Amino acid sequence: ETGVTQSPTHLIKTRGQQVTLRCSSQSGHNTVSWYQQALGQGPQFIFQYYREEENGRGNFPPRFSGLQFPNYSSELNVNALELDDSALYLCASSQARGSGNTIYFGEGSWLTVV
Amino acid sequence: AQSVTQLGSHVSVSEGALVLLRCNYSSSVPPYLFWYVQYPNQGLQLLLKYTTGATLVKGINGFEAEFKKSETSFHLTKPSAHMSDAAEYFCAGLNAGGTSYGKLTFGQGTILTVHP
């Protein structure tokens, strides 16, 4: 039990649709990151939020966007879904960015695009 | 840019045998290093981490890893494998500076199979 909760756990969307994934970070954690894990691969960094501002982004197109709220929970939004967006989306939280503090992951949201 | 390489996408051992999962990192700045385990259809669970100080790090479930700067390695070991250790293992490095500040870079993963 990491204290990081994600919803929904599974969902199926049609190509071209939009999806919102949600993450509740561990209490006291002000940094949230999102990762995409395609089948058979390691997680890939999408972006990170620190105190409600995006402060790092991986090699993902602008149709991947996010938000962090005052309570440090976060959303990942993906527009114009493509088949290759099918993956496990992982949320991770930590107490402070880049400090080597333990980074805790949620169970993930499985997205299937058909 | 930092990269993490895991040697061997699949490792198979017998129950009771030594487990050795290899990880090498490439970075101009010594990173913080982590090992995570992922069981089927689950998220990532932290096994252990290296930040500073002692280079031999002990984690949960009897795993340990040694940070060797001269070899840029952070291999994961366990003296005696259990059936319950069967899972996928990921080595990751955390950038503590530069434009990738706070980003975890993962290796491709190693699937560990344990035979009775």
Tab-separated table of C-alpha atoms in Angstrom:
chain	number	residue	atom	x	y	z
A	1	GLU	CA	0.000	0.000	0.000
A	2	THR	CA	1.720	3.170	-1.247
A	3	GLY	CA	-0.992	5.707	-0.509
A	4	VAL	CA	-1.160	6.682	-4.184
A	5	THR	CA	-4.545	5.952	-5.705
A	6	GLN	CA	-5.471	6.091	-9.367
A	7	SER	CA	-8.783	5.957	-11.168
A	8	PRO	CA	-10.189	4.427	-13.198
A	9	THR	CA	-8.292	1.137	-13.077
A	10	HIS	CA	-9.351	0.030	-16.536
A	11	LEU	CA	-11.013	1.786	-19.421
A	12	ILE	CA	-11.619	1.353	-23.112
A	13	LYS	CA	-11.790	4.309	-25.479
A	14	THR	CA	-12.238	4.737	-29.188
A	15	ARG	CA	-9.574	6.300	-31.389
A	16	GLY	CA	-10.051	10.075	-31.531
A	17	GLN	CA	-11.726	10.324	-28.148
A	18	GLN	CA	-10.401	12.098	-25.099
A	19	VAL	CA	-9.591	10.568	-21.704
A	20	THR	CA	-8.930	11.886	-18.203
A	21	LEU	CA	-7.036	9.832	-15.660
A	22	ARG	CA	-6.907	10.804	-12.003
A	23	CYS	CA	-4.358	10.426	-9.254
A	24	SER	CA	-4.500	11.103	-5.548
A	25	SER	CA	-0.999	11.457	-4.149
A	26	GLN	CA	0.238	10.289	-0.801
A	27	SER	CA	-0.495	12.697	2.032
A	28	GLY	CA	2.156	15.405	2.277
A	29	HIS	CA	3.561	14.771	-1.188
A	30	ASN	CA	3.729	17.895	-3.366
A	31	THR	CA	5.277	16.328	-6.459
A	32	VAL	CA	3.383	14.143	-8.906
A	33	SER	CA	4.720	12.537	-12.065
A	34	TRP	CA	3.005	10.556	-14.779
A	35	TYR	CA	4.511	7.671	-16.711
A	36	GLN	CA	3.340	5.610	-19.670
A	37	GLN	CA	4.208	1.925	-19.714
A	38	ALA	CA	3.530	0.186	-22.995
A	39	LEU	CA	3.285	-3.590	-22.993
A	40	GLY	CA	6.687	-5.196	-22.515
A	41	GLN	CA	8.511	-1.930	-21.904
A	42	GLY	CA	9.742	0.145	-19.014
A	43	PRO	CA	7.777	3.208	-17.907
A	44	GLN	CA	8.403	6.388	-19.880
A	45	PHE	CA	8.255	9.807	-18.221
A	46	ILE	CA	5.402	11.991	-19.459
A	47	PHE	CA	5.607	15.011	-17.161
A	48	GLN	CA	5.933	16.147	-13.579
A	49	TYR	CA	4.014	18.643	-11.490
A	50	TYR	CA	5.442	20.432	-8.501
A	51	ARG	CA	3.194	22.681	-6.436
A	52	GLU	CA	0.625	22.943	-9.248
A	53	GLU	CA	3.104	23.812	-12.004
A	54	GLU	CA	4.531	21.591	-14.720
A	55	ASN	CA	8.285	21.539	-14.255
A	56	GLY	CA	9.478	18.771	-16.534
A	57	ARG	CA	8.219	16.998	-19.608
A	58	GLY	CA	9.246	13.934	-21.532
A	59	ASN	CA	9.036	13.278	-25.242
A	60	PHE	CA	5.251	13.312	-25.515
A	61	PRO	CA	3.116	15.485	-27.816
A	62	PRO	CA	1.017	18.397	-26.545
A	63	ARG	CA	-2.157	16.325	-26.682
A	64	PHE	CA	-0.879	14.874	-23.416
A	65	SER	CA	-1.627	17.481	-20.768
A	66	GLY	CA	-2.108	17.588	-17.057
A	67	LEU	CA	-3.131	19.473	-13.991
A	68	GLN	CA	-2.208	19.483	-10.349
A	69	PHE	CA	-4.691	20.787	-7.823
A	70	PRO	CA	-4.107	22.651	-4.532
A	71	ASN	CA	-4.463	19.379	-2.622
A	72	TYR	CA	-1.701	18.000	-4.912
A	73	SER	CA	-3.950	15.496	-6.630
A	74	SER	CA	-3.462	15.369	-10.369
A	75	GLU	CA	-5.086	14.628	-13.707
A	76	LEU	CA	-3.643	13.371	-16.957
A	77	ASN	CA	-5.605	14.291	-20.074
A	78	VAL	CA	-5.026	12.765	-23.469
A	79	ASN	CA	-6.797	14.202	-26.505
A	80	ALA	CA	-7.292	12.677	-29.946
A	81	LEU	CA	-6.483	9.183	-28.735
A	82	GLU	CA	-4.401	6.957	-30.984
A	83	LEU	CA	-4.085	3.187	-30.933
A	84	ASP	CA	-0.492	3.512	-29.674
A	85	ASP	CA	-1.761	5.293	-26.567
A	86	SER	CA	-2.915	1.914	-25.280
A	87	ALA	CA	-0.780	1.384	-22.171
A	88	LEU	CA	-0.623	1.354	-18.401
A	89	TYR	CA	-0.492	4.899	-17.056
A	90	LEU	CA	1.292	5.217	-13.755
A	91	CYS	CA	1.148	8.077	-11.315
A	92	ALA	CA	4.000	8.616	-8.879
A	93	SER	CA	4.256	10.947	-5.926
A	94	SER	CA	7.079	12.120	-3.708
A	95	GLN	CA	7.676	14.625	-0.976
A	96	ALA	CA	10.022	16.797	-3.032
A	97	ARG	CA	11.280	16.675	-6.559
A	98	GLY	CA	14.689	15.274	-7.400
A	99	SER	CA	15.846	14.979	-3.820
A	100	GLY	CA	16.159	11.232	-3.747
A	101	ASN	CA	13.124	10.919	-1.543
A	102	THR	CA	11.201	7.740	-2.081
A	103	ILE	CA	8.918	7.878	-5.091
A	104	TYR	CA	5.713	5.933	-4.644
A	105	PHE	CA	3.675	4.569	-7.516
A	106	GLY	CA	-0.011	3.863	-7.792
A	107	GLU	CA	-1.468	0.679	-9.264
A	108	GLY	CA	-1.999	2.365	-12.590
A	109	SER	CA	-4.789	2.916	-15.073
A	110	TRP	CA	-5.001	0.489	-17.973
A	111	LEU	CA	-6.088	2.303	-21.123
A	112	THR	CA	-7.110	0.413	-24.221
A	113	VAL	CA	-7.755	2.381	-27.401
A	114	VAL	CA	-9.749	0.579	-30.086
B	1	ALA	CA	21.443	12.541	-20.820
B	2	GLN	CA	21.042	9.738	-18.368
B	3	SER	CA	20.343	6.200	-19.510
B	4	VAL	CA	19.779	2.957	-17.641
B	5	THR	CA	20.546	-0.416	-19.151
B	6	GLN	CA	19.432	-3.742	-17.786
B	7	LEU	CA	21.412	-6.662	-19.134
B	8	GLY	CA	19.150	-9.611	-19.855
B	9	SER	CA	15.454	-9.232	-20.505
B	10	HIS	CA	14.802	-12.649	-18.972
B	11	VAL	CA	16.571	-14.404	-16.100
B	12	SER	CA	15.654	-17.886	-14.954
B	13	VAL	CA	16.833	-19.434	-11.674
B	14	SER	CA	15.971	-22.409	-9.533
B	15	GLU	CA	14.325	-21.947	-6.173
B	16	GLY	CA	17.065	-21.447	-3.579
B	17	ALA	CA	19.628	-20.232	-6.119
B	18	LEU	CA	21.311	-16.836	-6.228
B	19	VAL	CA	19.451	-14.086	-8.027
B	20	LEU	CA	21.562	-11.531	-9.929
B	21	LEU	CA	19.897	-8.840	-12.028
B	22	ARG	CA	22.249	-6.437	-13.766
B	23	CYS	CA	21.870	-2.694	-14.155
B	24	ASN	CA	24.268	-0.108	-15.543
B	25	TYR	CA	23.728	3.605	-15.703
B	26	SER	CA	25.223	6.346	-17.782
B	27	SER	CA	25.340	9.800	-16.359
B	28	SER	CA	27.685	12.736	-16.020
B	29	VAL	CA	26.313	13.255	-12.535
B	30	PRO	CA	26.015	10.339	-10.108
B	31	PRO	CA	22.298	9.737	-9.919
B	32	TYR	CA	19.998	8.433	-7.330
B	33	LEU	CA	19.255	4.789	-8.197
B	34	PHE	CA	16.250	2.605	-7.532
B	35	TRP	CA	15.044	-0.937	-8.056
B	36	TYR	CA	11.319	-1.536	-8.446
B	37	VAL	CA	9.394	-4.794	-8.779
B	38	GLN	CA	6.201	-5.212	-10.774
B	39	TYR	CA	3.937	-8.200	-10.335
B	40	PRO	CA	1.521	-9.057	-13.141
B	41	ASN	CA	-1.175	-6.447	-13.652
B	42	GLN	CA	0.075	-4.319	-10.783
B	43	GLY	CA	1.943	-1.058	-10.284
B	44	LEU	CA	5.553	-0.612	-9.219
B	45	GLN	CA	6.751	-1.444	-5.731
B	46	LEU	CA	10.017	-0.011	-4.439
B	47	LEU	CA	12.576	-2.650	-3.456
B	48	LEU	CA	15.438	-0.368	-2.514
B	49	LYS	CA	17.172	2.893	-3.347
B	50	TYR	CA	20.633	4.412	-3.299
B	51	THR	CA	21.079	8.110	-2.664
B	52	THR	CA	24.298	8.800	-0.793
B	53	GLY	CA	26.402	7.084	1.846
B	54	ALA	CA	26.758	3.332	2.124
B	55	THR	CA	27.127	1.755	-1.286
B	56	LEU	CA	25.566	-1.559	-0.255
B	57	VAL	CA	21.864	-1.021	0.062
B	58	LYS	CA	19.483	-3.488	1.651
B	59	GLY	CA	15.871	-3.598	0.623
B	60	ILE	CA	12.713	-5.543	1.220
B	61	ASN	CA	12.208	-9.273	0.720
B	62	GLY	CA	15.910	-10.037	1.187
B	63	PHE	CA	17.130	-8.082	-1.835
B	64	GLU	CA	20.203	-5.894	-1.839
B	65	ALA	CA	22.157	-3.878	-4.386
B	66	GLU	CA	25.638	-2.421	-4.509
B	67	PHE	CA	26.443	0.929	-6.095
B	68	LYS	CA	29.800	0.732	-7.883
B	69	LYS	CA	30.782	4.104	-9.292
B	70	SER	CA	33.870	2.773	-11.059
B	71	GLU	CA	31.718	0.289	-12.961
B	72	THR	CA	28.635	2.556	-13.217
B	73	SER	CA	26.631	-0.406	-11.977
B	74	PHE	CA	23.848	-1.068	-9.500
B	75	HIS	CA	23.213	-4.806	-9.668
B	76	LEU	CA	20.418	-6.405	-7.634
B	77	THR	CA	21.021	-9.628	-5.760
B	78	LYS	CA	19.258	-12.048	-3.469
B	79	PRO	CA	21.085	-15.044	-1.969
B	80	SER	CA	18.204	-17.499	-2.253
B	81	ALA	CA	15.305	-17.198	-4.699
B	82	HIS	CA	11.743	-17.915	-3.688
B	83	MET	CA	8.875	-18.746	-5.999
B	84	SER	CA	7.214	-15.514	-4.890
B	85	ASP	CA	10.126	-13.508	-6.386
B	86	ALA	CA	8.888	-14.251	-9.898
B	87	ALA	CA	8.060	-10.840	-11.346
B	88	GLU	CA	9.485	-8.106	-13.554
B	89	TYR	CA	12.216	-5.925	-12.091
B	90	PHE	CA	13.070	-2.400	-13.154
B	91	CYS	CA	16.191	-0.413	-12.446
B	92	ALA	CA	15.741	3.356	-12.547
B	93	GLY	CA	17.843	6.466	-12.153
B	94	LEU	CA	16.616	9.821	-10.914
B	95	ASN	CA	18.018	13.021	-12.355
B	96	ALA	CA	18.820	15.416	-9.546
B	97	GLY	CA	19.749	18.314	-11.791
B	98	GLY	CA	19.536	19.846	-15.247
B	99	THR	CA	16.517	20.005	-17.491
B	100	SER	CA	15.389	16.501	-16.526
B	101	TYR	CA	15.248	17.334	-12.833
B	102	GLY	CA	13.090	14.858	-10.947
B	103	LYS	CA	12.607	12.489	-13.869
B	104	LEU	CA	12.978	8.742	-13.384
B	105	THR	CA	14.661	6.975	-16.282
B	106	PHE	CA	13.854	3.267	-16.338
B	107	GLY	CA	15.633	0.327	-17.843
B	108	GLN	CA	13.729	-2.038	-20.099
B	109	GLY	CA	13.044	-4.475	-17.283
B	110	THR	CA	14.113	-8.013	-16.467
B	111	ILE	CA	11.577	-10.780	-16.074
B	112	LEU	CA	12.640	-13.173	-13.336
B	113	THR	CA	11.368	-16.739	-13.521
B	114	VAL	CA	11.877	-19.065	-10.568
B	115	HIS	CA	11.705	-22.821	-11.160
B	116	PRO	CA	10.832	-25.321	-8.422
